[in-house]
Coordinates of C-alpha atoms in Angstrom, one line a residue:
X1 CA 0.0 0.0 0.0
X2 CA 1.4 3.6 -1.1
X3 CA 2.0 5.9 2.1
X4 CA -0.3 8.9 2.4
X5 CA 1.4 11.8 -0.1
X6 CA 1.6 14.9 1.9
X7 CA 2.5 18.6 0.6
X8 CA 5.7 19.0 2.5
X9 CA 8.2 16.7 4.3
X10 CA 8.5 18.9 7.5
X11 CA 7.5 16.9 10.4
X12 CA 9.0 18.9 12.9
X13 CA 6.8 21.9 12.1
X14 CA 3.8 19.5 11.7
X15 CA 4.2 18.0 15.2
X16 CA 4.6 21.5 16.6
X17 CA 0.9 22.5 15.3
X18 CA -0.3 19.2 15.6
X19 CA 0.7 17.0 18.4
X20 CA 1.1 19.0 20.9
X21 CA -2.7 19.8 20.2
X22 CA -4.4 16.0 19.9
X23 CA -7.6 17.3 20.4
X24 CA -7.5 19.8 17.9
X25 CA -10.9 20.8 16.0
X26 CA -12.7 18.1 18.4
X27 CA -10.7 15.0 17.4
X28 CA -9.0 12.8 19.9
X29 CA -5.1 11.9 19.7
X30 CA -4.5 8.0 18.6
X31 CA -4.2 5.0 21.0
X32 CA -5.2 1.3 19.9
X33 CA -7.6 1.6 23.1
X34 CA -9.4 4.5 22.4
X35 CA -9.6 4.1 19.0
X36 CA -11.4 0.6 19.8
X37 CA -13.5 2.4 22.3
X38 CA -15.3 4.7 19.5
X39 CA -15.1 1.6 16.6
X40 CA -16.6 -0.9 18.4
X41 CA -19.6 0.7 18.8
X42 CA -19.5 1.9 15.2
X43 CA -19.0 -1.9 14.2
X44 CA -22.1 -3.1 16.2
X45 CA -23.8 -0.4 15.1
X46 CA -23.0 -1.6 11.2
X47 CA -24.1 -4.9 11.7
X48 CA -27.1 -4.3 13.1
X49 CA -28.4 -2.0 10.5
X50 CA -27.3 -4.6 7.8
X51 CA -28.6 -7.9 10.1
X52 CA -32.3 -6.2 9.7
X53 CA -32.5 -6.3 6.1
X54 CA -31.8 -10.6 6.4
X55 CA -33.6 -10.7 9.4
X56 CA -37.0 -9.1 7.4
X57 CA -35.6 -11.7 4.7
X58 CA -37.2 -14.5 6.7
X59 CA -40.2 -12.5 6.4
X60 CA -40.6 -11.9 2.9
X61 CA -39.5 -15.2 1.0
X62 CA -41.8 -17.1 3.4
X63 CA -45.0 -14.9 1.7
X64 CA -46.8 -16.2 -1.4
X65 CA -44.0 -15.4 -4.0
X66 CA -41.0 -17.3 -1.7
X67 CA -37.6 -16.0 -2.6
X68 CA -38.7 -14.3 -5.7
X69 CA -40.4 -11.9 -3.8
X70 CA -36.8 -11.6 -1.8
X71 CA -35.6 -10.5 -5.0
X72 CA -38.2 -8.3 -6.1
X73 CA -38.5 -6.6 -2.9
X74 CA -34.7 -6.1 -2.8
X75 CA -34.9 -4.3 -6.4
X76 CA -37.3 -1.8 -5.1
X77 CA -35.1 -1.3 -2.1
X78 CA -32.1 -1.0 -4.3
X79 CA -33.7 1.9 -6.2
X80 CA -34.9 3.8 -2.6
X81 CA -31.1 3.1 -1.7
X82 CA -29.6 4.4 -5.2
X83 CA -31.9 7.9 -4.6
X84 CA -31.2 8.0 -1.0
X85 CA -27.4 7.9 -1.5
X86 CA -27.6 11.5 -3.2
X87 CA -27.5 12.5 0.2
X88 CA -25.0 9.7 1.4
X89 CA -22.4 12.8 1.9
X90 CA -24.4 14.0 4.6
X91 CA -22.9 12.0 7.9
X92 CA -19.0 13.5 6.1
X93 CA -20.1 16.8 6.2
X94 CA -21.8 17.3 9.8
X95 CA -18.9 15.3 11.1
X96 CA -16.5 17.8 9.7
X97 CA -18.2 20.9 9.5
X98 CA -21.2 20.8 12.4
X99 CA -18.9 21.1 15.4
X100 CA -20.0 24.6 16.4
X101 CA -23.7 25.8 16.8
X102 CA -23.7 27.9 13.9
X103 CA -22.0 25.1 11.8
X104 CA -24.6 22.8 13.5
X105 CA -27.6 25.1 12.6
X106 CA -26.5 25.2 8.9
X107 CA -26.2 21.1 8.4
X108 CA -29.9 20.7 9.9
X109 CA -30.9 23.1 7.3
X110 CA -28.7 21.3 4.8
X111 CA -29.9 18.0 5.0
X112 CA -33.7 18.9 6.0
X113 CA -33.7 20.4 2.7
X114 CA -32.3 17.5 0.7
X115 CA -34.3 15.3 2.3
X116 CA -37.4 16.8 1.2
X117 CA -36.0 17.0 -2.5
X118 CA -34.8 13.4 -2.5
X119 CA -38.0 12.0 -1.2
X120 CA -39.7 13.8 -4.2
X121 CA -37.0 11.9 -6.7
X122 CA -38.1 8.9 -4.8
X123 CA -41.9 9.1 -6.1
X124 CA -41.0 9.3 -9.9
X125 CA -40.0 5.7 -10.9
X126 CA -42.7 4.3 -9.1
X127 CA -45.0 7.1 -11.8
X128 CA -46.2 5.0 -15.2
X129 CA -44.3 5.1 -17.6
X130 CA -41.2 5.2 -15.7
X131 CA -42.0 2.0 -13.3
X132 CA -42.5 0.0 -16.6
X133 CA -38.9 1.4 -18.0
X134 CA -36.8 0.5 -14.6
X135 CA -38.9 -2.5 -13.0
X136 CA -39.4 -4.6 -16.1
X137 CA -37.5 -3.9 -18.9
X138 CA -33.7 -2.4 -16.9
X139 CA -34.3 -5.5 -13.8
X140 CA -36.5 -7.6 -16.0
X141 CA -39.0 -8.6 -13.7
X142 CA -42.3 -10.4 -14.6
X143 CA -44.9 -8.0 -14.2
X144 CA -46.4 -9.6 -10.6
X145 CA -42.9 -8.9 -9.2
X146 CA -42.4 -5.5 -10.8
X147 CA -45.8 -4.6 -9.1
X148 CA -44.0 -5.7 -5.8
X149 CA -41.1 -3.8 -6.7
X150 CA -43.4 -0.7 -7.3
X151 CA -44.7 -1.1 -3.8
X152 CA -41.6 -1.2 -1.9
X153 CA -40.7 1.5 -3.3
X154 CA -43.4 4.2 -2.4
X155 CA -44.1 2.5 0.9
X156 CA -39.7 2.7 1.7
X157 CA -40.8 6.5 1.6
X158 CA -41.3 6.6 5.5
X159 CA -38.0 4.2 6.2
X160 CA -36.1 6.9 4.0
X161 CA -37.3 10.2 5.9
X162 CA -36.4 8.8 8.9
X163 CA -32.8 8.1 8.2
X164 CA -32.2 11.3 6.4
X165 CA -34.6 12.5 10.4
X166 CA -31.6 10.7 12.1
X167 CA -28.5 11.7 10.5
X168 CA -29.0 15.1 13.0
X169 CA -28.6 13.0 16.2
X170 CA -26.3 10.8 14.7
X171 CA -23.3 13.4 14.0
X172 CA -24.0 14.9 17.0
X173 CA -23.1 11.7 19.1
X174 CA -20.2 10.8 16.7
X175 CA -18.8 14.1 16.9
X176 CA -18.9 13.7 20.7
X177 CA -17.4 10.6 20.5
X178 CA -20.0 9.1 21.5
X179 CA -20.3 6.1 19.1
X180 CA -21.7 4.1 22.2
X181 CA -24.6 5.7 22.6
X182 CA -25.6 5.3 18.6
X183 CA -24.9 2.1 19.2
X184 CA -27.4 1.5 21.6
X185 CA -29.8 3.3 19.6
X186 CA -29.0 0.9 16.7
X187 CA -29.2 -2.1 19.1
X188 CA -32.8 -0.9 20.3
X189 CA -33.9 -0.8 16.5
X190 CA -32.5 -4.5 15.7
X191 CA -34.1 -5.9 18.7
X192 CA -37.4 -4.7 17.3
X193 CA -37.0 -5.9 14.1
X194 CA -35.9 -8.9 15.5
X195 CA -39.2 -9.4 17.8
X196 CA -41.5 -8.4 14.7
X197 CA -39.4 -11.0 12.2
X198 CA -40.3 -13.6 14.6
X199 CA -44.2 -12.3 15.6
X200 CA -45.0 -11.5 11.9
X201 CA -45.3 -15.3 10.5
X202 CA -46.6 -16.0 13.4
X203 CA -49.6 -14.6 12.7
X204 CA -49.4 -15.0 8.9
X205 CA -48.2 -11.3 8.0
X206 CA -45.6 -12.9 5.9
X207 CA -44.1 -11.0 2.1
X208 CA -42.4 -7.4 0.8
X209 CA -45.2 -5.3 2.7
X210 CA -44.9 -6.7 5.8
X211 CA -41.2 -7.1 5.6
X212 CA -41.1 -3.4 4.9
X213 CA -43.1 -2.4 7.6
X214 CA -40.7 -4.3 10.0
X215 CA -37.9 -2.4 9.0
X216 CA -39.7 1.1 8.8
X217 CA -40.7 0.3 12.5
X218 CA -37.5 -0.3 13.7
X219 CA -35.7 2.6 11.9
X220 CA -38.4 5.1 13.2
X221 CA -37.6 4.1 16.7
X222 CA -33.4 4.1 16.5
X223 CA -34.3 7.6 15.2
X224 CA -36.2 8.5 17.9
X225 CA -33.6 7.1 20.5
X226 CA -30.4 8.4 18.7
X227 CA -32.6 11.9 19.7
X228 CA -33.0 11.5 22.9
X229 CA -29.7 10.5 23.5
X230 CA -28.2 13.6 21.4
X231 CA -30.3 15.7 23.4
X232 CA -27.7 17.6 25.8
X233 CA -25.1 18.0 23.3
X234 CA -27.1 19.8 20.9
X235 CA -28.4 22.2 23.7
X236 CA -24.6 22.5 24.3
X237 CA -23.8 23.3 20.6
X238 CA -26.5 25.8 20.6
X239 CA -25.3 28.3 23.0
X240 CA -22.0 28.6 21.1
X241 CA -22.0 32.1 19.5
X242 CA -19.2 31.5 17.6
X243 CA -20.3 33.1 14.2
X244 CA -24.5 34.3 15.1
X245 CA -27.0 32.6 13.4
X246 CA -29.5 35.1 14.1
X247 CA -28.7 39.0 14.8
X248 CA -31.6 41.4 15.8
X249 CA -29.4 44.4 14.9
X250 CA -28.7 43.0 10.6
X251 CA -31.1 40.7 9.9
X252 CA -29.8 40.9 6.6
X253 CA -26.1 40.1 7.3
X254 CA -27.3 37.0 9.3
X255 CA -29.3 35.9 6.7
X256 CA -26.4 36.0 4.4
X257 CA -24.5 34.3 7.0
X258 CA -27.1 31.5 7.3
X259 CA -26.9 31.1 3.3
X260 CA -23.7 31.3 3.2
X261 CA -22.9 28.6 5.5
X262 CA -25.6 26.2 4.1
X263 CA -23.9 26.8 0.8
X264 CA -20.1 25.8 1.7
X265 CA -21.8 22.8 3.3
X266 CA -23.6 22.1 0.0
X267 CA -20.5 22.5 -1.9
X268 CA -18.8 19.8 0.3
X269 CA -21.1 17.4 0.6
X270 CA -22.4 17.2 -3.0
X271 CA -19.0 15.6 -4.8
X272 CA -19.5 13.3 -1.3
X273 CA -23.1 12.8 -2.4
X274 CA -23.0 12.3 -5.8
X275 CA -20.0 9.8 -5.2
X276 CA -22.6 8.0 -3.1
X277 CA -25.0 8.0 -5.4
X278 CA -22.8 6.5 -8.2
X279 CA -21.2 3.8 -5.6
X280 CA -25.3 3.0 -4.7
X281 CA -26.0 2.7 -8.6
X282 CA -23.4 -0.8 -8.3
X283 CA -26.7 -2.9 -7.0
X284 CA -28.5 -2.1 -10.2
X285 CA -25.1 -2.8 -12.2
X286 CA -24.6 -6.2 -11.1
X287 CA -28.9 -6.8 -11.1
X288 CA -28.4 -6.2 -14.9
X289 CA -25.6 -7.8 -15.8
X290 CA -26.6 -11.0 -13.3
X291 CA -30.0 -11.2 -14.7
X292 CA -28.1 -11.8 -17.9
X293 CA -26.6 -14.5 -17.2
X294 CA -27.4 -18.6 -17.6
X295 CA -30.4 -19.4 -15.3
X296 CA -30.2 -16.1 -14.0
X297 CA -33.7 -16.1 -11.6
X298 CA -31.2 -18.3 -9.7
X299 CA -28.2 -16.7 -9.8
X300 CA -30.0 -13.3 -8.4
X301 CA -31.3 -15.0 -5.4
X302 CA -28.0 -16.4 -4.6
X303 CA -26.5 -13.1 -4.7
X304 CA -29.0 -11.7 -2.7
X305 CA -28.8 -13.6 0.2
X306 CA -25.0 -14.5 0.4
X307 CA -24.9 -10.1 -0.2
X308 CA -27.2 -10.0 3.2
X309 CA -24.3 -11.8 4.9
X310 CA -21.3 -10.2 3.5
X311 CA -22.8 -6.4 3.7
X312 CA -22.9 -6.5 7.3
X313 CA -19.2 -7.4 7.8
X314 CA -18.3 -5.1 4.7
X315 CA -20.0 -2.0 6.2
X316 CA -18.8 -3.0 9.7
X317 CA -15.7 -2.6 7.6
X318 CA -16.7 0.7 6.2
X319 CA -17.0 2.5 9.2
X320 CA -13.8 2.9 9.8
X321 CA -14.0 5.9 7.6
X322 CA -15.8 7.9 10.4
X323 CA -13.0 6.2 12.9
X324 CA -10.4 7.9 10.4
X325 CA -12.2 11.4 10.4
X326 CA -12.0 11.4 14.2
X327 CA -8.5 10.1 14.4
X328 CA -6.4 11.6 11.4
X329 CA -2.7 11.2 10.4
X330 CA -0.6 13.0 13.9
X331 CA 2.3 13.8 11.5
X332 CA 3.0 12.9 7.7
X333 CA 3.7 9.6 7.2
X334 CA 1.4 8.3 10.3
X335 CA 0.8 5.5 9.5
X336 CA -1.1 3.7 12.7
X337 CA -4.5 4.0 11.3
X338 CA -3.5 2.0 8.4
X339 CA -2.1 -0.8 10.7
X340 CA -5.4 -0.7 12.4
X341 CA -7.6 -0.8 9.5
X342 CA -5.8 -3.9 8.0
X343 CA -6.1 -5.8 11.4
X344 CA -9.3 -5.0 11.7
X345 CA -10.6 -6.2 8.2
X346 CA -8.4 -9.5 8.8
X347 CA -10.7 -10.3 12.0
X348 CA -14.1 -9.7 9.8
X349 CA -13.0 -11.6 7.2
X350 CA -12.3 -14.6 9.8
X351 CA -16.1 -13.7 10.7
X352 CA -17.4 -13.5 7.5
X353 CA -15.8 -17.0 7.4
X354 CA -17.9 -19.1 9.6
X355 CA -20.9 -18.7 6.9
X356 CA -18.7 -21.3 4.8
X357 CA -19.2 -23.9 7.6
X358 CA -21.9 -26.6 6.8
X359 CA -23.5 -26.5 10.1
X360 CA -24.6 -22.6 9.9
X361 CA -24.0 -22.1 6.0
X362 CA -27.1 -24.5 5.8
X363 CA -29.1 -23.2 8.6
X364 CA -29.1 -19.6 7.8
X365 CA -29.2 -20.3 4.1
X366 CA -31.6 -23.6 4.1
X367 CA -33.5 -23.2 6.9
X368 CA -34.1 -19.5 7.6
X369 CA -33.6 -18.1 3.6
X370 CA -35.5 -20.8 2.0
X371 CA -32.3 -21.3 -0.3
X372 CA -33.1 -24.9 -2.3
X373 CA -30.8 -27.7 -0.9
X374 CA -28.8 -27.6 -4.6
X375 CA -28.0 -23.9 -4.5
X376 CA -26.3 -24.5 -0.6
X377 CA -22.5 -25.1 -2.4
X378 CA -23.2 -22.4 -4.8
X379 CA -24.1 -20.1 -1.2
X380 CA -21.1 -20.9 0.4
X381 CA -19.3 -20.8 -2.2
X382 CA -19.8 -17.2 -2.7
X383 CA -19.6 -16.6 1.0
X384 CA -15.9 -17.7 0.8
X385 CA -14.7 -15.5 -2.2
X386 CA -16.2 -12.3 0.3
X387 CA -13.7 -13.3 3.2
X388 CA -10.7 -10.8 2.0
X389 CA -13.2 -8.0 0.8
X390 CA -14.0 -6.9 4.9
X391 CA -10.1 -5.9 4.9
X392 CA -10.0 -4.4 1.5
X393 CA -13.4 -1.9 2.6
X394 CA -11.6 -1.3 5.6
X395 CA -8.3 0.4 3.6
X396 CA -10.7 2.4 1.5
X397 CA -12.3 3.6 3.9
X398 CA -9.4 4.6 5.7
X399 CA -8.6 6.7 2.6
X400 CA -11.7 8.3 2.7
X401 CA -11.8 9.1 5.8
X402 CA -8.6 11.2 5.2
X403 CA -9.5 12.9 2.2
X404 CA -12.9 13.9 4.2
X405 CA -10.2 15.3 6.8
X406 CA -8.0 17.1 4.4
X407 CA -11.2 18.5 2.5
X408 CA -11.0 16.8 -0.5
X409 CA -14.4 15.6 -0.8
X410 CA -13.6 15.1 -4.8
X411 CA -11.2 12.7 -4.2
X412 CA -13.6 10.9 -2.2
X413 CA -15.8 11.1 -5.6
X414 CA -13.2 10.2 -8.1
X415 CA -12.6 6.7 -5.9
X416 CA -16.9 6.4 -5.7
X417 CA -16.9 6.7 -9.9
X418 CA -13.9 4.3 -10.2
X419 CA -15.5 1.9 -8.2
X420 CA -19.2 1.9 -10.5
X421 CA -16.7 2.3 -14.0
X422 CA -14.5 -0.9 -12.5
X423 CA -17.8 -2.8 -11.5
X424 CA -19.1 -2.7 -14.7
X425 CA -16.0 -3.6 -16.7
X426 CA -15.4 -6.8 -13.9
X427 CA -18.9 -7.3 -15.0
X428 CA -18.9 -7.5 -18.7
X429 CA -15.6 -9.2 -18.8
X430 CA -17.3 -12.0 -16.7
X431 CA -20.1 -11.8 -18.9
X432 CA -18.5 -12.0 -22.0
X433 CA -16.8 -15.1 -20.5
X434 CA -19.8 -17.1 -19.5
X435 CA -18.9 -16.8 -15.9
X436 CA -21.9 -18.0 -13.3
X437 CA -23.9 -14.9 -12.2
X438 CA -23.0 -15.7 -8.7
X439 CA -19.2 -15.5 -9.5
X440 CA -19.7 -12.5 -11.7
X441 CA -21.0 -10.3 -8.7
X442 CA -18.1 -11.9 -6.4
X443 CA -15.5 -10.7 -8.9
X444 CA -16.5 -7.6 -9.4
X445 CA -17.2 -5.9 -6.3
X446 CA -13.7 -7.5 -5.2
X447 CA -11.9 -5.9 -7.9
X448 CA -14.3 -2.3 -7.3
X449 CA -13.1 -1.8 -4.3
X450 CA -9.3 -2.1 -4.6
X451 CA -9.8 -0.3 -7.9
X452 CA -11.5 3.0 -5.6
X453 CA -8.5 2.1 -2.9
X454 CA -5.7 2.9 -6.2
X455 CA -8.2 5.8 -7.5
X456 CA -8.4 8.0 -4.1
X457 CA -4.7 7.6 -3.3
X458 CA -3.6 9.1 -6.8
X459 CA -6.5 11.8 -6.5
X460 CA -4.6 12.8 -3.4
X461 CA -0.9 12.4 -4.4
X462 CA -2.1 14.2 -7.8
X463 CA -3.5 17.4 -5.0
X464 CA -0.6 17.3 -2.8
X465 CA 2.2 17.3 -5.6
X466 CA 0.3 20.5 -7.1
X467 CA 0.2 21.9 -3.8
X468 CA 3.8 21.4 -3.2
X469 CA 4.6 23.2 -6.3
X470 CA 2.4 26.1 -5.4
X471 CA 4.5 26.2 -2.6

């Protein structure tokens, strides 16, 4: 791995700003312990959020449509997802730019407002003639299933407020360094999705709808926990008059102030967001190349599933980018972080693991995700070829979390657009090949992701050479 390319080679002058100041603009100095303390938490948090969407799994494929209405209700949550990422720069932004009141005040605005405008994309491919165009003929779905798709979609309208309702709270605690307390909130929200995935069938309220309504329920409480708990620090953050938000002698002035801080927020988060967007556009990629493929109804629900077991682990992965925001480089060259990042994705992949044993492998994906008894190998097979990508999300988001840092949210970007460009490429290659759907999407979200790893360090070696020569 490349080290981090920095501007200048003076460490001594570094250090003097730097280290003596560890807590700098809110972030803590580095130390294994604490920086397991605040990932931990994040980690749980990860896994949780990803464990509902199998969880509701048992829900859905035990309806009338089995796992065909796994897949179909998984299409119209990947096109929620897609429009939802436009704001996936949010959580970047407050945790770098709301750590004042006035910088807090600004990213409420910020994200209440692209909210609001994102859940109005939301409604328009669930509109004839546009449901027809992306539903059936871009995901080739039957028309019963496209009808399903249709559904998840307007009904995930609720689910998708309330995380854009949450990210508010959630900054807050993170920026606190409170990771625990989000965690608990998260925990809260999986226990209740847990209880209604096991009442649900009981009592017949089995397919898409009612798997959907188990997550919305459980996302609307971790919302409304993650609030509570966020509670004193905002009322802290809000008697800070560091810049005024409001001024009863220039009204004018503090409007401008208002606009203009809502405004460099926009400007930062958008390359973030639209990064997001692109890297959330990567379901669709590999539901259109898969559904290509030989026996391809198959090959989709095999992805789905063994996906729902490796997305847990890889975004468990992927928080370390928040734990590299809070803990950047001490001095050029600072290399710790990295150290920690790749010992951290070894463990998950060693987790990820113990889905290739026989004894859970066919529980979870016999028993509980109604996979056929042929399609098991094919399962774990699949499983096994994820194990190395918990450490490779891990390194990128390192990377990330550094640029985020530095403010280079276009570096961010350019990694986000590599990843969707080298997706698709892994994807026709394996195509052209006549490689088996499930080993297509394997490949190429492997090779994505240490494609967007290669992509952000050059952005940033590229930024820091032409900085040095400004200097």
């Amino acid at each position: 791995m490349p080290s981090f390319p920095h501007a200048t080679s003076d460490k001594s002058c570094y250090n003097i700003r730097h280290m003596n100041n560890p807590e700098e603009n809110g972030r803590a100095a580095f130390s294994v312990g604490r920086v397991t303390r605040f990932y931990v938490p994040l980690l749980l948090q990860a896994f949780s959020q990803s464990i509902s969407y199998p969880l509701v799994g048992g829900i859905t494929t035990h309806g009338p449509l089995g796992v065909d209405g796994l897949t179909a209700f998984a299409q119209g949550q990947t096109v929620m997802f897609m429009i939802g990422a436009l704001g996936g720069g949010l959580v970047m932004t407050g945790m770098v730019h709301a750590r004042t009141g006035s910088g807090y005040r600004a990213f409420k605005r910020l994200n209440y407002l692209m909210m609001a405008a994102l859940l109005l994309l939301q409604c328009l491919p669930a509109i004839p003639p546009f449901d027809t165009l992306v539903f059936q003929d871009a995901f080739r779905l039957p028309p019963h299933l496209a009808e399903v798709a249709r559904w998840t979609l307007l009904g995930g309208l609720v689910m998708n407020a309330s995380f854009f309702l949450r990210n508010v709270p959630m900054i807050v605690l993170f920026n606190n360094l409170e990771s625990g307390k989000a965690n608990i909130a998260t925990l809260l929200r999986i226990a209740l999705t847990f209880v209604l995935a096991m009442v649900f069938p009981v009592f017949g309220l089995v397919g898409p709808w009612w798997g959907l309504t188990a997550l919305t329920a459980g996302v609307i409480f971790e919302h409304l926990v993650t609030w509570w708990y966020a509670r004193p620090y905002v009322r802290a953050l809000l008697e800070e008059r560091r810049i005024p938000w409001q001024s009863t002698l220039d009204d004018l002035m503090a409007a401008r102030r208002r606009y203009l801080m809502v405004l460099e927020q926009l400007r930062f988060t958008l390359p973030l967001s639209f990064g997001s967007f692109i890297l959330a556009a990567s379901p669709l990629a590999i539901a259109l190349f898969v559904g290509r493929s030989a026996d391809h109804q198959t090959m989709l629900a095999i992805h789905y599933v063994t996906i729902g077991v490796a997305n847990p682990i890889g975004f468990g992965a992927l928080r370390m980018q928040a734990v590299s925001i809070a803990f950047p480089p001490a001095y050029p060259g600072d290399r710790r972080m990295l150290a920690y990042a790749l010992g951290a994705g070894v463990v998950l992949g060693v987790l990820l693991f113990a889905f290739c044993t026989p004894a859970l492998a066919n529980w979870y994906f016999g028993s509980y995700q109604n996979v056929r008894p042929e399609h098991l190998d094919l399962a774990r097979g699949a499983v096994a070829c994820y194990c190395a990508w918990p450490m490779f999300q891990a390194l990128r988001a390192r990377v990330e979390g550094i640029a985020a840092v530095r403010k280079q949210p276009s570096a961010v970007m350019a990694g986000q657009i590599t990843y969707l460009v080298a997706l698709t490429a892994a994807l026709a290659a394996t195509l052209a090949l006549g490689v088996a759907g499930w080993k297509m999407s394997v490949i190429a979200i492997n090779v994505a992701t240490l494609a967007t790893i290669a992509a952000i360090y050059t952005a940033l070696g590229a930024k820091a050479r032409k900085a040095a020569c400004r200097a």
